[in-house]
Amino acid sequence: MLLGLTVCGAFLSMWFATGVGEGRYRLQDSLSLFSSTSLSSTEYTILFKIRLPRVVLSFLVGGGLAVCGAALQGIFQNPLVDPYVLGVSSGAALGAVIAILSGVYLGLLTVPLFAFLFATLTSFLVLRLSVVGKKIPLEVLLLAGIAVGFFLSAFISLGMFIAGENLHQVVFWTMGGFWGRGWLEVKMVLPFLSGGLLVLSLFTRELNTFLLGEKVSRSLGVDVERVKKWLMLAVSLVVASCVSVSGIIGFVGLLVPHILRLFGYQDHRFLLPLSFLSGGVVLLLADTLARTVLHPVELPVGIVTSILGSPFFIYLLRKKKREL
Amino acid sequence: MSTHLVVEELSFRYENTEKILHDVHFTLEKGTFVGIIGPNGSGKSTLLHLLSGILPLQEGRILLSGKDLRQCSRLEWAQRVAIVFQEIPLQVNLPCLEVVTMGRFPHLRKWRREKREDEKAVEWAMEVTQTSLFAERDFSELSGGEKQRVMIARALAQQPELLLLDEPTSHLDILHQLEVMRILQALREQGITILGVFHDVNTVAQFCEQVLFLRRGTVLGFGPVERVMTGERLTELLEVEFLESTHPLSLRPFFMPLEVRKKPPRGVQVHLICGGGRGIPYMRKLLEEGFTLSVGIVNQLDSDEEFATRLKLPVVREAPFSPFGEGALQRAREIARGAHFVLVIPTYWGWGNLLNLELARILLQEGKKVLLFRESLNPEFDYTGGEAMRRLRELEEQGVGVIDELDDFFSMVPGALH
């Protein structure tokens, strides 16, 4: 029922976002998605080659980040964990910086490919570093993530320092945004996202038992370490693919699942799909805002999410403190 | 009765530690309720964790209804064995029904929804634990006792043959403790074998049929509560002196920790002349301060006599309700021979115990330091028509020390306390 509503909401906001934008393409124009005959070829190109893929991509990235945030928060039983806890963001940024500065060209997807590669490597490195015995304690993971992040950030800064005229490109990338993204990026994200979602959906009941504590979960027959390993693998691939096409977009992955939990959705069988849908909607709307609010200048969407997200995060922190 | 759980030569060690469990073996029959008692670090929780399968088996065998733990998958084992822990999960905002349904996890296939039989098991579990009432309520809204009952329901929803409990009542107040124990006792009738660690010996004495003593990872005793659980064995197990008696209503064994915290013996012997129960607080205080005591003369069945006997002090007794006789007097002189001090505790004086003042006089003459409490000189305590008072004053004249309270005595002892 509620899932259905959210799905409708998602389609509605996609339709809205496709309609909003430059020129005379008003809301009702995006209806022409369903009957493209009435459009001129320019209009057709703008709607289908520029706006629609961007809408779809921002939805997928937002959904991917949020669902990964929800899963990681479930794994660690800690609401303050976000998808970048594995160090993916700095890894991706370094990859992008290297791709931009080295001038390597392997087709249109060069930068995202580098970003993806480095992001995946970083998350595996962080996971590897945080294994103690057979377990992955949260504190160790956080510290390993931070330490590796700092190390990579130094190289990112170095890259920026020597970037010269490419500096703005690097800076833009790290801010996160969807300008100039098309179907190619959608195609790049989609396999990882669908694979990741499949894995996550296999383990929703296990994630629920984590709520009762790891000991209980084990006593119910859950192979806790194996479940964690699969989940983290799925999460790191999904997050890496998202980051590689969008840059670093903060707070969607932290904020969306947390709001849902505040509304009482703790059951991962609902929490995960809801996170995906609402995360998608949130980022889609944020991106629509980003490209229209200061028209004709376009803001990086990462700025929008952070400006809206940080106050919420502070609110969370305050509330948490009061509970302690 | 059929053999249900067999544990053979179970040993376990964590990485880089000494063995936590050492060759543990025991056999349980179906439907028994067994309590495990042992001091901290004796391996109680480790034993339960091994039985529940959340710790990997290292050495030994565990068989449930003839099936070996090693030959079962995690899920298969979880379908037959459930465990309830001491900790109650904090951040669960799900309706209780959902929490209990999680107990169906080992019975469910991936992607599938719960079937009618799952719902039935959950219903049964909530009925038995009397949690059906709050099925729709949020788990986080419940009280501690209600939460623990929901956790037991969650374990029962697994439909286990063996239910393990790791100090499930430690965080609960007395009312909820009893409630949980009553529920567990009722479960026995359903043929579920229950093995629980309880920190309170009386909980075990009251509710369990059998008891298993665990100390430093080995089984120190196992058998029916009435036979195995004695004050002496508990003292040996827990290093606390226990006084055994009988629960006035259930008639089951009941244990009181004596909690005599003693200072190291100071090598000073004190003979107490007391009676009528007035000597008990003095005995306790003196023992705590590390004095060596002897007591007498007292009548048998006098509270002072019973207390001194329980503490295994040397006591000179006279037959119940009888005036003290010459024989007792001689024995008292004998027993007090090594005493450095003699304390005459304020008590009532009648013709029966008047000989105790004679004893004090003799001991004074023998050169002992005899002390009297000023309270004793109160004529209201005298039921001999003035004879006791006369003798007390005589003692005073002959050089008996008179003190106001026990602290005065402590300050005169060599190596004063204060």
XYZ file of C-alpha atoms in Angstrom:
742
model
C 0.000 0.000 0.000
C 2.570 2.507 1.169
C 5.109 1.119 -1.250
C 2.592 1.656 -4.018
C 2.086 5.263 -2.975
C 5.824 5.850 -2.975
C 6.156 4.322 -6.426
C 3.441 6.688 -7.674
C 5.258 9.542 -5.953
C 8.459 8.571 -7.670
C 6.835 8.590 -11.117
C 5.070 11.849 -10.394
C 8.301 13.559 -9.408
C 10.075 12.144 -12.462
C 7.390 13.544 -14.654
C 7.557 16.879 -12.841
C 11.337 17.048 -13.005
C 11.386 16.241 -16.694
C 8.931 19.013 -17.310
C 10.734 21.683 -15.368
C 13.535 23.501 -17.082
C 14.716 25.986 -19.542
C 12.680 27.436 -22.376
C 9.118 26.837 -23.224
C 9.066 23.197 -22.213
C 6.430 23.317 -19.585
C 5.002 20.606 -17.405
C 2.545 19.331 -19.919
C 5.379 18.825 -22.402
C 6.791 15.962 -20.459
C 3.495 14.234 -21.128
C 4.747 13.986 -24.673
C 7.102 11.325 -23.406
C 4.213 9.059 -24.133
C 3.417 10.510 -27.544
C 6.497 12.008 -29.048
C 4.914 12.808 -32.421
C 3.968 16.356 -31.525
C 7.544 17.406 -30.786
C 10.058 19.059 -33.021
C 13.360 17.259 -33.277
C 15.120 19.794 -30.984
C 12.452 19.388 -28.397
C 12.722 15.652 -28.753
C 16.466 15.737 -28.227
C 16.248 17.950 -25.166
C 13.569 15.846 -23.533
C 14.871 12.392 -24.348
C 18.623 12.789 -24.702
C 19.261 15.417 -22.057
C 16.558 15.750 -19.482
C 15.151 12.251 -19.138
C 18.488 10.448 -18.656
C 19.484 13.016 -16.079
C 16.209 12.514 -14.236
C 16.602 8.768 -14.325
C 20.234 8.918 -13.253
C 19.655 11.238 -10.311
C 16.813 9.001 -9.209
C 18.959 5.868 -9.426
C 21.932 7.465 -7.655
C 19.768 8.896 -4.887
C 18.016 5.589 -4.453
C 21.282 3.653 -4.522
C 22.932 5.854 -1.909
C 19.903 5.754 0.371
C 19.414 2.011 0.185
C 23.120 1.474 0.873
C 22.938 3.846 3.819
C 19.980 1.922 5.186
C 21.757 -1.402 4.765
C 24.988 -0.194 6.402
C 23.068 1.336 9.297
C 21.359 -2.018 9.676
C 24.605 -3.962 9.576
C 26.272 -1.823 12.210
C 23.132 -1.044 14.194
C 24.183 2.578 14.162
C 22.039 5.326 12.611
C 25.018 7.623 12.000
C 26.735 5.432 9.448
C 26.571 6.693 5.862
C 27.457 5.056 2.541
C 30.863 6.758 2.462
C 31.962 5.078 5.670
C 33.928 2.618 3.541
C 36.086 5.435 2.181
C 34.464 5.252 -1.241
C 34.171 9.016 -1.667
C 37.851 9.848 -1.376
C 38.768 6.843 -3.492
C 36.429 7.923 -6.257
C 37.635 11.514 -6.056
C 41.244 10.434 -6.375
C 40.369 8.282 -9.373
C 38.611 11.190 -11.008
C 41.486 13.563 -10.305
C 43.963 11.134 -11.814
C 41.780 10.647 -14.889
C 41.326 14.387 -15.403
C 44.929 15.356 -14.838
C 46.636 12.506 -16.637
C 44.659 13.202 -19.782
C 44.110 9.514 -20.383
C 41.218 9.094 -22.739
C 39.381 5.807 -22.978
C 36.120 7.095 -24.340
C 33.395 9.197 -22.799
C 33.364 7.211 -19.591
C 37.043 7.657 -18.725
C 36.504 9.708 -15.575
C 33.687 7.579 -14.139
C 35.631 4.417 -14.914
C 38.682 5.643 -13.023
C 36.496 6.834 -10.192
C 34.730 3.500 -9.997
C 37.961 1.561 -10.018
C 39.555 3.600 -7.260
C 36.373 3.678 -5.197
C 36.041 -0.088 -5.285
C 39.709 -0.582 -4.467
C 39.487 1.833 -1.560
C 36.442 0.193 -0.050
C 38.046 -3.228 -0.296
C 41.188 -1.847 1.285
C 39.231 -0.287 4.153
C 37.242 -3.477 4.689
C 40.416 -5.492 4.621
C 42.090 -3.198 7.141
C 39.165 -3.379 9.548
C 38.896 -7.135 9.830
C 39.781 -8.185 13.358
C 39.767 -11.946 13.696
C 36.688 -12.810 11.695
C 34.740 -9.725 12.632
C 34.527 -6.152 11.444
C 34.068 -3.912 14.471
C 32.427 -0.588 13.664
C 35.002 1.550 15.488
C 37.849 -0.043 13.573
C 36.000 0.383 10.288
C 35.301 4.046 10.994
C 38.902 4.710 11.928
C 40.246 2.782 8.968
C 37.864 4.692 6.679
C 38.990 8.018 8.108
C 42.685 7.141 7.996
C 42.568 5.937 4.401
C 40.408 8.943 3.539
C 42.985 11.364 4.896
C 45.746 9.603 3.067
C 43.914 9.800 -0.248
C 42.759 13.366 0.399
C 46.364 14.422 0.580
C 46.839 13.184 -2.976
C 43.600 14.833 -4.084
C 44.844 18.144 -2.675
C 48.180 17.617 -4.323
C 46.345 16.970 -7.578
C 44.370 20.162 -7.186
C 47.518 22.093 -6.375
C 49.187 21.104 -9.622
C 45.980 21.009 -11.650
C 46.430 24.399 -13.266
C 43.683 25.136 -15.749
C 41.959 21.808 -15.027
C 41.322 22.895 -11.449
C 37.712 23.862 -11.967
C 37.003 20.473 -13.506
C 38.406 18.691 -10.490
C 36.595 20.956 -8.065
C 33.343 20.546 -9.930
C 33.671 16.821 -9.852
C 34.155 16.643 -6.106
C 31.108 18.831 -5.531
C 28.834 16.286 -7.084
C 26.361 16.927 -9.850
C 24.607 15.545 -12.867
C 25.287 18.064 -15.603
C 26.085 16.586 -18.927
C 25.210 13.063 -17.815
C 23.345 10.888 -20.262
C 22.150 7.376 -20.959
C 25.733 6.123 -20.979
C 26.073 6.801 -17.263
C 22.681 5.256 -16.606
C 23.861 2.134 -18.357
C 26.976 2.118 -16.245
C 25.130 2.370 -12.927
C 22.247 0.066 -13.736
C 23.952 -3.351 -13.628
C 25.667 -2.697 -10.305
C 22.555 -1.188 -8.848
C 20.257 -4.011 -9.875
C 22.785 -6.629 -8.784
C 23.268 -4.848 -5.474
C 19.553 -4.485 -4.867
C 19.087 -8.168 -5.562
C 21.692 -9.095 -2.963
C 20.237 -6.665 -0.432
C 16.740 -8.018 -0.952
C 18.030 -11.513 -0.171
C 19.096 -10.466 3.298
C 16.278 -8.285 4.611
C 15.158 -10.806 7.223
C 18.724 -11.250 8.392
C 19.055 -7.484 8.745
C 15.902 -7.514 10.844
C 17.359 -10.062 13.223
C 20.404 -7.784 13.678
C 18.006 -5.462 15.486
C 17.869 -7.977 18.326
C 21.635 -8.029 18.616
C 24.242 -10.178 16.938
C 24.078 -12.948 19.526
C 20.350 -13.429 19.027
C 20.816 -13.250 15.291
C 23.448 -15.985 15.426
C 21.243 -18.126 17.654
C 18.505 -17.893 15.032
C 20.850 -19.580 12.586
C 22.084 -16.488 10.758
C 25.655 -16.769 9.530
C 26.350 -13.212 10.631
C 29.825 -12.746 9.183
C 28.859 -14.209 5.842
C 25.778 -12.008 5.612
C 27.854 -8.941 6.471
C 30.436 -9.825 3.864
C 27.865 -10.141 1.100
C 26.068 -7.000 2.127
C 29.256 -4.949 2.254
C 30.374 -6.277 -1.087
C 27.055 -5.302 -2.640
C 27.056 -1.938 -0.918
C 30.585 -1.014 -1.929
C 29.915 -1.834 -5.598
C 26.651 0.115 -5.658
C 28.116 3.135 -3.882
C 31.219 3.096 -6.046
C 29.140 3.040 -9.219
C 26.922 5.868 -7.937
C 29.822 8.050 -6.905
C 31.669 7.478 -10.145
C 28.898 9.038 -12.227
C 27.753 11.765 -9.861
C 30.670 12.826 -7.721
C 30.334 13.096 -3.986
C 26.782 13.777 -2.879
C 26.406 13.936 0.855
C 23.591 13.228 3.246
C 21.104 11.418 1.006
C 22.423 8.098 2.235
C 22.401 9.198 5.853
C 19.267 11.288 5.953
C 16.698 9.343 3.996
C 16.861 6.033 5.890
C 16.962 7.906 9.137
C 13.826 9.901 8.406
C 12.095 6.666 7.469
C 13.169 5.119 10.749
C 11.871 8.134 12.634
C 8.548 7.498 10.955
C 8.647 3.986 12.334
C 9.874 1.929 9.403
C 12.397 -0.368 11.022
C 11.479 -3.559 9.230
C 14.089 -3.872 6.484
C 11.636 -5.621 4.191
C 9.965 -2.194 3.895
C 12.827 0.054 4.903
C 15.095 -0.935 2.006
C 12.622 -0.465 -0.872
C 11.255 2.675 0.768
C 14.766 4.043 1.149
C 15.477 3.381 -2.493
C 12.313 5.094 -3.708
C 12.417 8.076 -1.390
C 16.171 8.502 -1.749
C 15.584 8.618 -5.491
C 12.831 11.175 -5.152
C 14.842 13.350 -2.769
C 17.906 13.512 -4.992
C 15.804 13.955 -8.108
C 14.010 16.921 -6.585
C 17.256 18.306 -5.181
C 18.793 18.103 -8.643
C 15.765 19.779 -10.189
C 16.153 22.531 -7.621
C 19.868 22.730 -8.336
C 19.400 23.304 -12.023
C 16.490 25.764 -11.773
C 16.825 27.807 -8.599
C 19.546 30.154 -9.866
C 18.628 29.798 -13.509
C 20.527 30.058 -15.819
C 23.404 29.169 -13.456
C 23.333 25.569 -12.343
C 24.334 24.613 -8.800
C 26.137 21.352 -8.054
C 23.525 19.141 -6.447
C 25.979 18.169 -3.710
C 25.744 21.753 -2.455
C 21.959 21.579 -2.312
C 21.856 18.288 -0.416
C 24.504 19.443 2.030
C 22.845 22.800 2.701
C 19.575 21.022 3.416
C 21.176 17.981 5.014
C 23.608 19.502 7.502
C 21.007 21.240 9.673
C 19.081 17.999 9.775
C 22.192 16.129 10.797
C 22.793 18.596 13.617
C 19.204 18.145 14.713
C 19.751 14.388 14.788
C 22.865 14.781 16.842
C 21.091 16.994 19.359
C 18.201 14.578 19.649
C 20.556 11.681 20.070
C 22.382 13.489 22.853
C 19.168 14.035 24.722
C 18.380 10.343 24.566
C 21.726 9.435 26.091
C 11.982 -40.650 30.758
C 14.147 -40.566 27.692
C 17.600 -39.147 27.258
C 17.362 -35.841 25.451
C 20.568 -33.857 25.612
C 23.968 -35.512 25.814
C 27.093 -33.472 26.355
C 30.362 -35.333 26.119
C 33.901 -34.246 26.875
C 33.202 -30.659 25.985
C 36.251 -28.405 26.111
C 36.607 -24.890 24.850
C 39.146 -22.113 24.783
C 39.083 -18.657 23.267
C 42.087 -17.558 21.294
C 45.081 -16.973 23.550
C 43.291 -17.950 26.724
C 43.365 -20.905 29.013
C 40.643 -23.473 28.691
C 37.293 -22.012 29.667
C 35.600 -25.409 29.709
C 37.290 -28.596 30.714
C 35.844 -31.950 29.832
C 32.254 -31.040 30.645
C 29.797 -33.897 30.382
C 26.236 -34.438 31.503
C 22.974 -35.904 30.260
C 19.520 -34.381 30.495
C 16.199 -36.106 30.250
C 13.363 -34.675 28.225
C 11.325 -32.002 29.949
C 13.652 -31.299 32.847
C 14.354 -27.833 34.179
C 18.001 -27.519 35.093
C 19.698 -24.563 36.746
C 23.409 -23.861 36.340
C 25.203 -22.223 39.232
C 28.800 -21.126 39.383
C 30.965 -18.145 40.202
C 31.807 -15.525 37.587
C 34.158 -16.802 34.937
C 33.283 -20.439 35.555
C 32.262 -20.902 31.915
C 28.486 -20.884 32.374
C 27.752 -18.570 29.465
C 30.339 -20.262 27.281
C 28.622 -23.586 27.902
C 25.253 -22.150 26.875
C 26.752 -20.454 23.827
C 28.284 -23.736 22.704
C 24.995 -25.556 23.193
C 23.139 -22.897 21.220
C 25.626 -23.151 18.394
C 26.658 -19.493 18.434
C 30.180 -20.532 19.381
C 31.936 -23.126 17.237
C 32.442 -26.535 18.801
C 36.117 -27.317 19.395
C 36.355 -30.539 21.379
C 33.631 -32.874 22.480
C 30.160 -33.775 21.314
C 26.691 -32.380 21.748
C 23.757 -34.635 20.892
C 20.129 -33.585 20.979
C 17.648 -36.434 20.573
C 20.513 -38.430 19.163
C 21.437 -35.873 16.507
C 24.947 -34.513 16.515
C 25.423 -30.738 16.493
C 28.264 -31.138 14.021
C 25.958 -32.778 11.523
C 23.365 -30.033 11.671
C 23.403 -26.790 9.733
C 23.013 -23.554 11.655
C 19.401 -23.333 10.611
C 18.616 -26.947 11.495
C 20.066 -26.450 14.965
C 18.184 -23.170 15.404
C 14.960 -25.013 14.628
C 15.540 -27.149 17.711
C 17.496 -25.012 20.151
C 16.670 -21.458 21.237
C 18.417 -19.152 23.667
C 17.344 -16.111 25.660
C 20.017 -13.676 26.769
C 20.296 -11.359 29.700
C 20.541 -8.252 27.528
C 17.326 -6.813 26.189
C 17.687 -5.092 22.797
C 17.351 -1.329 23.115
C 16.498 0.238 19.807
C 13.701 -1.925 18.548
C 10.618 0.022 17.522
C 8.745 -2.863 15.945
C 5.405 -4.214 17.125
C 5.918 -7.160 19.482
C 4.249 -9.490 17.036
C 7.017 -8.740 14.523
C 9.696 -9.279 17.149
C 8.260 -12.662 18.098
C 7.872 -13.593 14.425
C 11.630 -13.175 14.008
C 11.840 -16.428 15.956
C 10.472 -18.125 12.846
C 13.619 -17.209 10.924
C 15.165 -20.696 10.943
C 11.915 -22.180 9.618
C 11.451 -19.728 6.758
C 12.723 -19.969 3.209
C 14.160 -16.947 1.437
C 11.613 -14.716 -0.291
C 8.708 -16.700 1.157
C 6.095 -15.160 3.414
C 5.123 -16.699 6.742
C 2.666 -19.566 6.452
C -0.246 -20.560 8.661
C 1.954 -22.864 10.752
C 4.345 -19.982 11.416
C 1.494 -17.813 12.591
C 0.300 -20.642 14.817
C 3.712 -21.051 16.420
C 3.879 -17.316 17.100
C 0.381 -17.305 18.571
C 1.247 -20.203 20.847
C 4.500 -18.593 21.973
C 2.745 -15.349 22.838
C -0.019 -17.146 24.663
C 2.336 -19.176 26.818
C 4.312 -16.083 27.775
C 1.179 -14.009 28.257
C 2.320 -11.451 25.722
C -0.634 -11.712 23.314
C -2.044 -8.574 24.898
C 0.697 -6.370 23.560
C 1.104 -8.013 20.155
C 0.400 -4.728 18.378
C 2.314 -2.520 20.787
C 5.770 -1.194 20.098
C 8.483 -3.269 21.733
C 10.241 -0.127 22.983
C 7.162 0.947 24.947
C 7.143 -2.142 27.163
C 8.569 -2.474 30.654
C 11.691 -4.551 31.260
C 9.748 -7.580 32.441
C 7.365 -7.439 29.491
C 10.275 -7.080 27.073
C 11.986 -10.138 28.500
C 8.758 -12.094 28.169
C 8.577 -11.051 24.520
C 12.162 -12.238 24.084
C 11.190 -15.592 25.589
C 8.216 -15.704 23.228
C 10.630 -15.003 20.367
C 12.712 -17.996 21.459
C 9.633 -20.178 21.826
C 8.452 -19.228 18.354
C 11.445 -21.240 17.154
C 9.565 -24.223 18.605
C 12.687 -25.468 20.349
C 13.104 -28.820 22.066
C 15.823 -27.252 24.196
C 15.502 -23.767 25.652
C 18.664 -22.125 26.977
C 18.598 -19.123 29.282
C 21.592 -16.958 30.075
C 20.665 -15.096 33.254
C 17.326 -14.019 31.824
C 16.077 -12.427 35.028
C 19.118 -10.415 36.089
C 17.753 -7.086 34.936
C 14.268 -7.665 36.304
C 12.712 -6.689 39.591
C 11.527 -9.395 41.923
C 7.919 -9.462 40.703
C 8.955 -9.896 37.076
C 11.618 -12.418 38.011
C 8.994 -14.612 39.596
C 6.671 -14.103 36.647
C 9.350 -15.273 34.211
C 10.244 -18.251 36.391
C 6.614 -19.327 36.606
C 6.328 -19.193 32.819
C 9.455 -21.321 32.471
C 8.175 -23.856 34.940
C 4.952 -24.159 32.991
C 6.959 -24.841 29.826
C 8.333 -28.044 31.305
C 4.897 -29.514 31.030
C 5.102 -28.940 27.277
C 8.058 -31.312 27.162
C 10.629 -28.596 26.554
C 13.971 -29.196 28.226
C 15.224 -26.043 29.899
C 18.788 -25.276 30.881
C 19.374 -21.914 32.478
C 22.075 -19.920 34.200
C 20.704 -18.034 37.171
C 22.718 -15.803 39.417
C 20.427 -16.343 42.393
C 20.824 -19.691 44.157
C 17.350 -19.514 45.637
C 15.767 -19.081 42.211
C 17.335 -22.398 41.277
C 16.418 -24.032 44.583
C 12.838 -22.913 44.223
C 12.102 -23.541 40.567
C 14.550 -26.048 39.080
C 14.432 -29.806 39.412
C 18.098 -30.351 38.856
C 21.181 -28.294 39.408
C 24.565 -28.265 37.721
C 27.521 -26.760 39.548
C 30.206 -25.327 37.336
C 33.539 -24.112 38.606
C 36.593 -23.199 36.571
C 35.098 -24.928 33.574
C 34.431 -28.291 35.177
C 31.258 -29.840 36.502
C 31.492 -29.912 40.280
C 28.136 -31.511 40.882
C 24.981 -32.456 39.045
C 21.713 -33.930 40.218
C 18.366 -33.245 41.848
C 18.197 -29.968 43.756
C 17.164 -31.631 47.026
C 20.160 -33.939 47.004
C 22.928 -31.912 45.438
C 22.209 -28.425 46.669
C 23.454 -28.110 50.222
C 24.824 -25.142 52.106
C 28.159 -26.841 52.340
C 28.505 -27.474 48.600
C 27.360 -23.974 47.766
C 29.956 -22.600 50.136
C 32.592 -24.687 48.401
C 31.344 -23.544 44.974
C 30.827 -19.852 45.541
C 33.238 -19.168 48.420
C 30.488 -17.524 50.409
C 29.172 -19.127 53.552
C 25.581 -20.183 53.164
C 23.100 -21.076 55.819
C 20.689 -23.728 54.661
C 17.101 -23.762 55.768
C 13.713 -24.548 54.270
C 11.460 -22.201 52.400
C 8.481 -21.765 54.698
C 5.859 -22.220 51.956
C 7.361 -24.264 49.139
C 9.333 -26.434 51.602
C 12.212 -26.387 49.132
C 15.765 -25.689 50.251
C 16.477 -22.055 50.955
C 19.892 -20.483 51.366
C 21.029 -17.388 53.165
C 24.460 -15.988 52.465
C 25.989 -15.308 55.862
C 28.083 -12.462 54.587
C 30.443 -12.573 57.534
C 33.144 -10.330 56.220
C 36.038 -10.916 58.483
C 39.161 -8.931 59.064
C 42.258 -11.062 59.285
C 42.346 -12.881 62.632
C 44.084 -10.727 65.214
C 44.892 -13.571 67.608
C 42.814 -12.175 70.449
C 40.366 -14.587 72.052
C 37.186 -13.334 73.668
C 34.751 -15.364 75.722
C 31.175 -14.122 75.557
C 28.746 -14.539 78.407
C 25.362 -13.891 76.864
C 21.886 -15.375 76.291
C 18.396 -14.596 75.141
C 19.527 -13.574 71.694
C 21.212 -10.464 73.022
C 24.624 -11.779 72.067
C 24.009 -12.032 68.297
C 24.974 -8.470 67.256
C 28.054 -8.667 69.494
C 29.145 -11.971 67.967
C 28.737 -10.558 64.471
C 30.676 -7.370 65.220
C 33.479 -9.175 67.047
C 33.856 -11.761 64.286
C 33.978 -9.045 61.659
C 36.774 -7.391 63.562
C 38.735 -10.619 63.517
C 38.409 -11.758 67.131
C 38.341 -15.420 68.067
C 35.217 -16.238 70.040
C 33.861 -18.740 72.500
C 30.366 -18.615 73.970
C 28.713 -19.918 77.135
C 26.972 -20.871 79.108
C 23.789 -20.783 77.018
C 20.719 -23.002 76.959
C 20.075 -25.060 73.908
C 17.405 -23.473 71.643
C 18.429 -20.044 72.880
C 18.886 -17.812 69.785
C 22.410 -17.027 70.883
C 23.141 -20.750 71.065
C 21.672 -21.387 67.603
C 23.570 -18.486 66.078
C 26.868 -19.512 67.623
C 26.330 -23.088 66.468
C 25.668 -21.974 62.905
C 28.871 -19.994 62.994
C 30.618 -23.108 64.318
C 31.885 -21.316 67.424
C 32.854 -23.292 70.502
C 29.789 -23.183 72.751
C 29.097 -24.456 76.240
C 25.478 -25.592 76.389
C 23.038 -26.456 79.087
C 19.925 -28.543 78.403
C 16.893 -26.594 77.181
C 14.954 -24.637 79.802
C 17.215 -25.927 82.562
C 19.168 -23.943 85.154
C 22.911 -24.002 84.520
C 24.684 -26.729 86.466
C 28.120 -27.435 87.834
C 29.156 -29.526 84.818
C 28.484 -26.678 82.420
C 30.395 -24.313 84.677
C 33.459 -26.525 84.585
C 33.269 -26.849 80.821
C 32.933 -23.093 80.488
C 36.038 -22.552 82.592
C 37.808 -24.982 80.327
C 36.707 -23.340 77.111
C 37.547 -19.843 78.353
C 40.976 -20.869 79.504
C 42.733 -19.325 76.511
C 40.581 -16.199 76.441
C 42.251 -12.812 76.785
C 38.990 -11.054 77.532
C 35.618 -12.014 78.944
C 32.640 -9.897 77.904
C 29.435 -9.996 79.932
C 26.750 -8.988 77.435
C 23.728 -7.135 78.855
C 20.918 -9.653 79.206
C 18.153 -10.633 81.583
C 19.078 -12.364 84.778
C 17.030 -15.134 86.332
C 17.754 -18.032 88.682
C 18.488 -20.175 85.650
C 21.448 -18.242 84.288
C 22.738 -16.695 87.479
C 25.642 -19.115 87.369
C 27.026 -17.096 84.462
C 27.901 -14.343 86.968
C 29.639 -16.922 89.085
C 31.562 -17.906 85.966
C 32.568 -14.280 85.461
C 33.789 -14.104 89.042
C 35.864 -17.253 88.715
C 37.416 -16.091 85.475
C 38.235 -12.729 87.050
C 39.972 -14.519 89.876
C 41.911 -16.559 87.338
C 43.332 -13.273 86.140
C 41.292 -12.658 83.023
C 40.192 -9.202 81.976
C 36.445 -9.232 82.521
C 34.322 -6.442 81.105
C 30.761 -5.486 81.915
C 28.414 -3.167 80.049
C 26.945 -0.315 82.053
C 23.565 -1.318 80.652
C 23.797 -4.565 82.647
C 23.640 -2.637 85.897
C 20.030 -1.671 85.148
C 17.884 -3.284 87.905
C 15.026 -3.744 85.449
C 16.927 -6.686 83.928
C 17.040 -8.451 87.256
C 14.459 -11.171 87.780
C 16.116 -12.636 90.882
C 14.853 -10.088 93.371
C 18.162 -8.250 93.669
C 20.549 -11.206 93.803
C 21.941 -10.584 90.303
C 22.420 -6.898 91.015
C 24.270 -7.718 94.194
C 26.622 -10.038 92.367
C 27.184 -7.551 89.567
C 28.133 -4.843 92.033
C 30.414 -7.292 93.788
C 32.121 -7.944 90.475
C 32.497 -4.223 89.938
C 34.160 -3.873 93.326
C 36.511 -6.738 92.572
C 37.870 -4.850 89.600
C 35.733 -5.740 86.603
C 35.943 -3.090 83.902
C 32.719 -1.283 83.052
C 32.247 -0.028 79.482
C 29.445 1.836 77.703
C 29.636 0.222 74.290
C 31.641 -2.249 72.262
C 33.784 0.499 70.765
C 35.177 1.161 74.233
C 36.365 -2.421 74.255
C 37.970 -2.112 70.837
C 39.966 0.878 72.008
C 41.459 -1.080 74.906
C 42.601 -3.980 72.760
C 46.294 -3.962 71.847
C 46.662 -2.543 68.368
C 43.548 -0.415 68.835
C 41.069 -0.281 66.005
C 40.279 3.408 65.880
